[in-house]
Amino acid sequence: ELDNVLNFSRFKGKIVDYSANIAVVEFEDLHKNKHYINDLMELQYLLGGIQKISKIFDFVHINTLMEAFPTHIEKYKVVEKTRSKILTLINNSLPKMFKRIKNEKLFFAVSIYPNFYDEEYYKTVLVKHLLPFLNKEIMNLLRELGAKKALYYKYPEENIQSGNLNPLFPHNLIKYGLFNEDRAEIVFGITEEGMYIGRTYSCDDPSYKKKIDEERPFKEFKSSISPKLAIIMLNFLNLFEERESKKILDPFVGNGTI
């Protein structure tokens, strides 16, 4: 769906890297627009299968990540030195993520998107070691940059200990106001190439999709597809301009979700 939208809608771009959980997109012109955040929100609305859109500020090569957070620590000095390099990148990115830091009361949440959720490295290293490290060190960095107060979102401890942890869902971002200037979801998305550092600027609105699902004239949830899947299917028809005025033939109309 995303590849199709990037090729045929006005949001021209290409996928330059991806994993099972993230896609890294390089836009042709969108980022040049002064009000590109509005464009990202419009793109989010257009897409059915995308939960969040984040802006990337820096990148950590996979070898650096594995050296900083190995499965088994053998050389502590190497680990410490490499982690310091990662913190430098994060420190340089924070002033770009927050409009103001000095004398501000800030709140952030860290979300880690691994290559695969079921891999042992995610459960034993990324969740149990990288996440606590990022929470503590980002909080300290913000205070060093002059923040009056810096607090972070705490995931349930039982999920951390079990390694069974999901990143924040869209409704959490809305609930905790993570699009406010003094709040942010800081995303660490991992592929086979490395770890991308970004901040989320747009997310899916589950309440809206639930509303249009529940307020349909006729509902039969056992056999009908979801509004999200309906949007994905529509995006394969390349009807991106004046979609509301176009007509499509749906021979297997079912409950008329599309």
Tab-separated table of C-alpha atoms in Angstrom:
chain	number	residue	atom	x	y	z
A	1	GLU	CA	0.000	0.000	0.000
A	2	LEU	CA	2.699	2.501	1.000
A	3	ASP	CA	4.769	1.830	-2.104
A	4	ASN	CA	1.698	2.368	-4.275
A	5	VAL	CA	0.848	5.664	-2.577
A	6	LEU	CA	4.441	6.901	-2.916
A	7	ASN	CA	4.411	6.110	-6.646
A	8	PHE	CA	0.991	7.385	-7.691
A	9	SER	CA	-0.199	10.038	-5.210
A	10	ARG	CA	1.172	13.572	-4.809
A	11	PHE	CA	3.333	12.292	-1.926
A	12	LYS	CA	6.155	11.179	-4.206
A	13	GLY	CA	8.950	9.170	-2.605
A	14	LYS	CA	10.591	5.777	-2.298
A	15	ILE	CA	11.171	3.170	0.406
A	16	VAL	CA	14.923	3.055	1.063
A	17	ASP	CA	14.966	0.577	3.953
A	18	TYR	CA	12.484	-1.582	5.839
A	19	SER	CA	11.902	-4.342	8.358
A	20	ALA	CA	8.848	-6.343	9.355
A	21	ASN	CA	7.706	-3.349	11.434
A	22	ILE	CA	8.951	-0.128	9.821
A	23	ALA	CA	9.518	1.400	6.413
A	24	VAL	CA	12.031	4.191	5.860
A	25	VAL	CA	10.857	6.614	3.189
A	26	GLU	CA	12.812	9.249	1.286
A	27	PHE	CA	10.432	11.896	-0.084
A	28	GLU	CA	11.097	13.916	-3.214
A	29	ASP	CA	9.636	17.243	-2.067
A	30	LEU	CA	7.468	16.823	1.032
A	31	HIS	CA	10.235	17.637	3.525
A	32	LYS	CA	11.007	20.909	1.695
A	33	ASN	CA	7.614	22.340	2.580
A	34	LYS	CA	7.681	24.663	5.600
A	35	HIS	CA	4.452	23.081	6.866
A	36	TYR	CA	5.412	19.490	6.066
A	37	ILE	CA	3.883	18.240	9.330
A	38	ASN	CA	0.459	19.060	7.891
A	39	ASP	CA	1.362	17.008	4.832
A	40	LEU	CA	2.376	14.097	7.044
A	41	MET	CA	-0.994	14.267	8.796
A	42	GLU	CA	-2.765	14.243	5.432
A	43	LEU	CA	-0.660	11.276	4.321
A	44	GLN	CA	-1.489	9.477	7.586
A	45	TYR	CA	-5.204	10.017	6.915
A	46	LEU	CA	-4.796	8.649	3.387
A	47	LEU	CA	-3.071	5.425	4.468
A	48	GLY	CA	-4.944	2.514	5.977
A	49	GLY	CA	-2.118	0.280	7.183
A	50	ILE	CA	0.278	2.787	8.757
A	51	GLN	CA	0.080	3.373	12.515
A	52	LYS	CA	2.566	6.231	12.842
A	53	ILE	CA	4.754	8.564	10.832
A	54	SER	CA	8.015	9.766	12.372
A	55	LYS	CA	10.746	12.076	11.172
A	56	ILE	CA	14.230	10.547	11.211
A	57	PHE	CA	16.985	12.636	12.772
A	58	ASP	CA	19.910	10.223	12.852
A	59	PHE	CA	21.074	6.678	12.216
A	60	VAL	CA	23.191	4.108	14.079
A	61	HIS	CA	24.860	1.394	12.004
A	62	ILE	CA	23.878	-2.164	12.966
A	63	ASN	CA	27.480	-3.022	13.913
A	64	THR	CA	27.565	-0.075	16.318
A	65	LEU	CA	24.268	-1.119	17.875
A	66	MET	CA	25.404	-4.726	18.335
A	67	GLU	CA	28.701	-3.535	19.798
A	68	ALA	CA	26.931	-1.225	22.269
A	69	PHE	CA	24.293	-3.795	23.219
A	70	PRO	CA	25.720	-7.284	22.620
A	71	THR	CA	24.018	-10.492	23.637
A	72	HIS	CA	26.924	-11.151	26.024
A	73	ILE	CA	29.196	-8.389	27.271
A	74	GLU	CA	32.870	-9.327	27.072
A	75	LYS	CA	34.619	-5.968	26.616
A	76	TYR	CA	33.052	-3.434	28.977
A	77	LYS	CA	35.214	-0.520	27.809
A	78	VAL	CA	34.193	-1.104	24.189
A	79	VAL	CA	30.528	-1.228	25.204
A	80	GLU	CA	30.838	1.958	27.236
A	81	LYS	CA	32.655	3.798	24.440
A	82	THR	CA	30.142	2.727	21.771
A	83	ARG	CA	27.147	3.624	23.926
A	84	SER	CA	28.678	7.056	24.395
A	85	LYS	CA	28.726	7.488	20.597
A	86	ILE	CA	25.019	6.650	20.412
A	87	LEU	CA	24.267	9.150	23.183
A	88	THR	CA	26.099	11.859	21.250
A	89	LEU	CA	23.806	11.273	18.259
A	90	ILE	CA	20.733	11.379	20.489
A	91	ASN	CA	21.967	14.511	22.251
A	92	ASN	CA	22.381	16.268	18.899
A	93	SER	CA	18.861	15.218	17.878
A	94	LEU	CA	16.969	16.300	21.011
A	95	PRO	CA	17.009	20.062	20.247
A	96	LYS	CA	15.454	19.228	16.873
A	97	MET	CA	12.754	17.070	18.470
A	98	PHE	CA	11.721	19.596	21.124
A	99	LYS	CA	11.013	23.183	20.095
A	100	ARG	CA	12.208	24.415	23.484
A	101	ILE	CA	14.175	22.584	26.155
A	102	LYS	CA	15.672	25.165	28.492
A	103	ASN	CA	13.523	25.789	31.607
A	104	GLU	CA	10.773	23.527	30.213
A	105	LYS	CA	8.989	20.617	31.896
A	106	LEU	CA	9.334	17.800	29.371
A	107	PHE	CA	7.856	14.344	29.006
A	108	PHE	CA	8.850	11.645	26.525
A	109	ALA	CA	8.151	8.026	25.694
A	110	VAL	CA	10.572	5.646	24.007
A	111	SER	CA	9.240	3.158	21.464
A	112	ILE	CA	11.527	0.484	20.032
A	113	TYR	CA	10.573	-1.173	16.751
A	114	PRO	CA	12.746	-4.274	16.230
A	115	ASN	CA	13.390	-6.146	13.032
A	116	PHE	CA	11.122	-8.907	14.421
A	117	TYR	CA	9.235	-9.008	17.711
A	118	ASP	CA	9.780	-12.723	18.214
A	119	GLU	CA	13.577	-12.604	17.934
A	120	GLU	CA	15.509	-13.339	21.126
A	121	TYR	CA	17.671	-10.226	20.751
A	122	TYR	CA	14.587	-8.025	21.081
A	123	LYS	CA	13.271	-9.823	24.162
A	124	THR	CA	16.523	-10.204	26.072
A	125	VAL	CA	18.610	-7.203	24.991
A	126	LEU	CA	16.547	-4.439	23.429
A	127	VAL	CA	13.686	-4.572	25.945
A	128	LYS	CA	15.667	-5.377	29.085
A	129	HIS	CA	18.791	-3.295	28.431
A	130	LEU	CA	18.404	-0.792	25.589
A	131	LEU	CA	15.011	0.533	26.749
A	132	PRO	CA	16.043	1.284	30.380
A	133	PHE	CA	19.303	2.771	29.091
A	134	LEU	CA	17.465	5.115	26.713
A	135	ASN	CA	14.919	6.166	29.330
A	136	LYS	CA	17.543	7.075	31.890
A	137	GLU	CA	20.081	8.665	29.560
A	138	ILE	CA	17.608	10.731	27.515
A	139	MET	CA	16.158	12.062	30.768
A	140	ASN	CA	19.677	13.035	31.905
A	141	LEU	CA	20.533	14.591	28.538
A	142	LEU	CA	17.416	16.765	28.588
A	143	ARG	CA	18.283	17.988	32.073
A	144	GLU	CA	21.843	18.745	30.961
A	145	LEU	CA	20.404	20.732	28.059
A	146	GLY	CA	18.582	22.904	30.594
A	147	ALA	CA	15.174	21.275	31.042
A	148	LYS	CA	13.558	22.193	34.364
A	149	LYS	CA	12.134	18.685	34.594
A	150	ALA	CA	12.292	15.620	32.344
A	151	LEU	CA	10.146	12.546	32.890
A	152	TYR	CA	9.574	9.439	30.784
A	153	TYR	CA	6.753	6.985	30.177
A	154	LYS	CA	7.165	3.824	32.247
A	155	TYR	CA	6.131	0.569	30.636
A	156	PRO	CA	4.683	-2.167	32.877
A	157	GLU	CA	7.598	-3.875	34.627
A	158	GLU	CA	6.153	-7.347	34.069
A	159	ASN	CA	6.241	-6.774	30.297
A	160	ILE	CA	9.858	-5.640	30.444
A	161	GLN	CA	10.931	-8.628	32.514
A	162	SER	CA	9.112	-11.074	30.236
A	163	GLY	CA	10.445	-9.373	27.091
A	164	ASN	CA	6.883	-9.245	25.780
A	165	LEU	CA	6.579	-5.535	25.049
A	166	ASN	CA	4.824	-3.570	22.327
A	167	PRO	CA	5.712	0.018	21.420
A	168	LEU	CA	3.136	2.650	22.312
A	169	PHE	CA	-0.122	2.293	20.414
A	170	PRO	CA	-1.662	5.344	18.671
A	171	HIS	CA	-4.283	5.822	21.384
A	172	ASN	CA	-1.452	6.122	23.946
A	173	LEU	CA	0.135	8.934	21.944
A	174	ILE	CA	-3.160	10.799	21.936
A	175	LYS	CA	-3.871	10.027	25.600
A	176	TYR	CA	-0.494	11.327	26.827
A	177	GLY	CA	-0.396	14.337	24.497
A	178	LEU	CA	2.806	13.227	22.786
A	179	PHE	CA	2.268	15.627	19.893
A	180	ASN	CA	2.513	18.658	22.192
A	181	GLU	CA	5.651	20.801	21.962
A	182	ASP	CA	6.783	19.771	25.454
A	183	ARG	CA	6.121	16.061	24.894
A	184	ALA	CA	7.373	13.508	22.378
A	185	GLU	CA	7.441	9.877	21.377
A	186	ILE	CA	11.048	9.126	20.494
A	187	VAL	CA	11.221	6.183	18.109
A	188	PHE	CA	14.102	3.755	17.601
A	189	GLY	CA	13.364	1.708	14.498
A	190	ILE	CA	15.665	-1.196	13.711
A	191	THR	CA	16.330	-2.890	10.374
A	192	GLU	CA	19.120	-5.150	9.137
A	193	GLU	CA	21.047	-1.971	8.280
A	194	GLY	CA	20.878	-0.327	11.692
A	195	MET	CA	18.794	1.803	14.061
A	196	TYR	CA	16.933	4.942	13.001
A	197	ILE	CA	16.328	7.670	15.597
A	198	GLY	CA	13.182	9.745	15.122
A	199	ARG	CA	10.231	11.551	16.619
A	200	THR	CA	6.594	10.758	15.833
A	201	TYR	CA	4.574	13.588	14.292
A	202	SER	CA	1.427	11.784	13.191
A	203	CYS	CA	-0.522	8.653	14.087
A	204	ASP	CA	-3.622	6.749	13.160
A	205	ASP	CA	-6.790	7.775	15.007
A	206	PRO	CA	-8.384	4.533	16.226
A	207	SER	CA	-11.382	6.399	17.657
A	208	TYR	CA	-12.224	7.814	14.226
A	209	LYS	CA	-12.045	4.424	12.512
A	210	LYS	CA	-14.106	2.884	15.326
A	211	LYS	CA	-16.689	5.665	14.912
A	212	ILE	CA	-17.127	5.180	11.162
A	213	ASP	CA	-17.210	1.412	11.698
A	214	GLU	CA	-19.910	1.515	14.382
A	215	GLU	CA	-22.006	4.211	12.719
A	216	ARG	CA	-22.487	2.402	9.419
A	217	PRO	CA	-26.157	2.059	8.388
A	218	PHE	CA	-25.817	-1.721	8.528
A	219	LYS	CA	-23.354	-3.721	10.598
A	220	GLU	CA	-22.423	-7.398	10.466
A	221	PHE	CA	-18.988	-7.575	12.057
A	222	LYS	CA	-18.518	-11.323	11.551
A	223	SER	CA	-18.426	-11.049	7.770
A	224	SER	CA	-17.462	-7.423	7.073
A	225	ILE	CA	-13.941	-6.104	6.554
A	226	SER	CA	-12.562	-3.309	8.713
A	227	PRO	CA	-12.451	0.348	7.556
A	228	LYS	CA	-8.644	0.096	7.740
A	229	LEU	CA	-8.544	-2.791	5.238
A	230	ALA	CA	-11.081	-0.993	3.055
A	231	ILE	CA	-8.792	2.061	2.850
A	232	ILE	CA	-5.822	-0.159	1.973
A	233	MET	CA	-7.805	-1.767	-0.848
A	234	LEU	CA	-8.892	1.633	-2.176
A	235	ASN	CA	-5.288	2.800	-2.250
A	236	PHE	CA	-4.456	0.056	-4.734
A	237	LEU	CA	-6.921	1.652	-7.176
A	238	ASN	CA	-4.779	4.814	-7.377
A	239	LEU	CA	-7.763	7.103	-6.765
A	240	PHE	CA	-5.894	9.796	-4.914
A	241	GLU	CA	-7.317	12.954	-6.498
A	242	GLU	CA	-10.914	13.929	-5.689
A	243	ARG	CA	-11.617	10.436	-4.370
A	244	GLU	CA	-15.024	11.470	-3.010
A	245	SER	CA	-16.314	12.232	-6.515
A	246	LYS	CA	-15.095	8.982	-8.119
A	247	LYS	CA	-17.139	5.815	-8.615
A	248	ILE	CA	-15.881	2.263	-8.227
A	249	LEU	CA	-17.411	-1.137	-8.890
A	250	ASP	CA	-17.385	-3.465	-5.879
A	251	PRO	CA	-18.930	-6.752	-7.170
A	252	PHE	CA	-18.675	-8.421	-3.760
A	253	VAL	CA	-20.129	-5.522	-1.836
A	254	GLY	CA	-21.011	-7.450	1.328
A	255	ASN	CA	-21.829	-4.838	3.980
A	256	GLY	CA	-20.587	-1.921	1.899
A	257	THR	CA	-17.534	-0.996	3.957
A	258	ILE	CA	-15.600	0.282	0.929
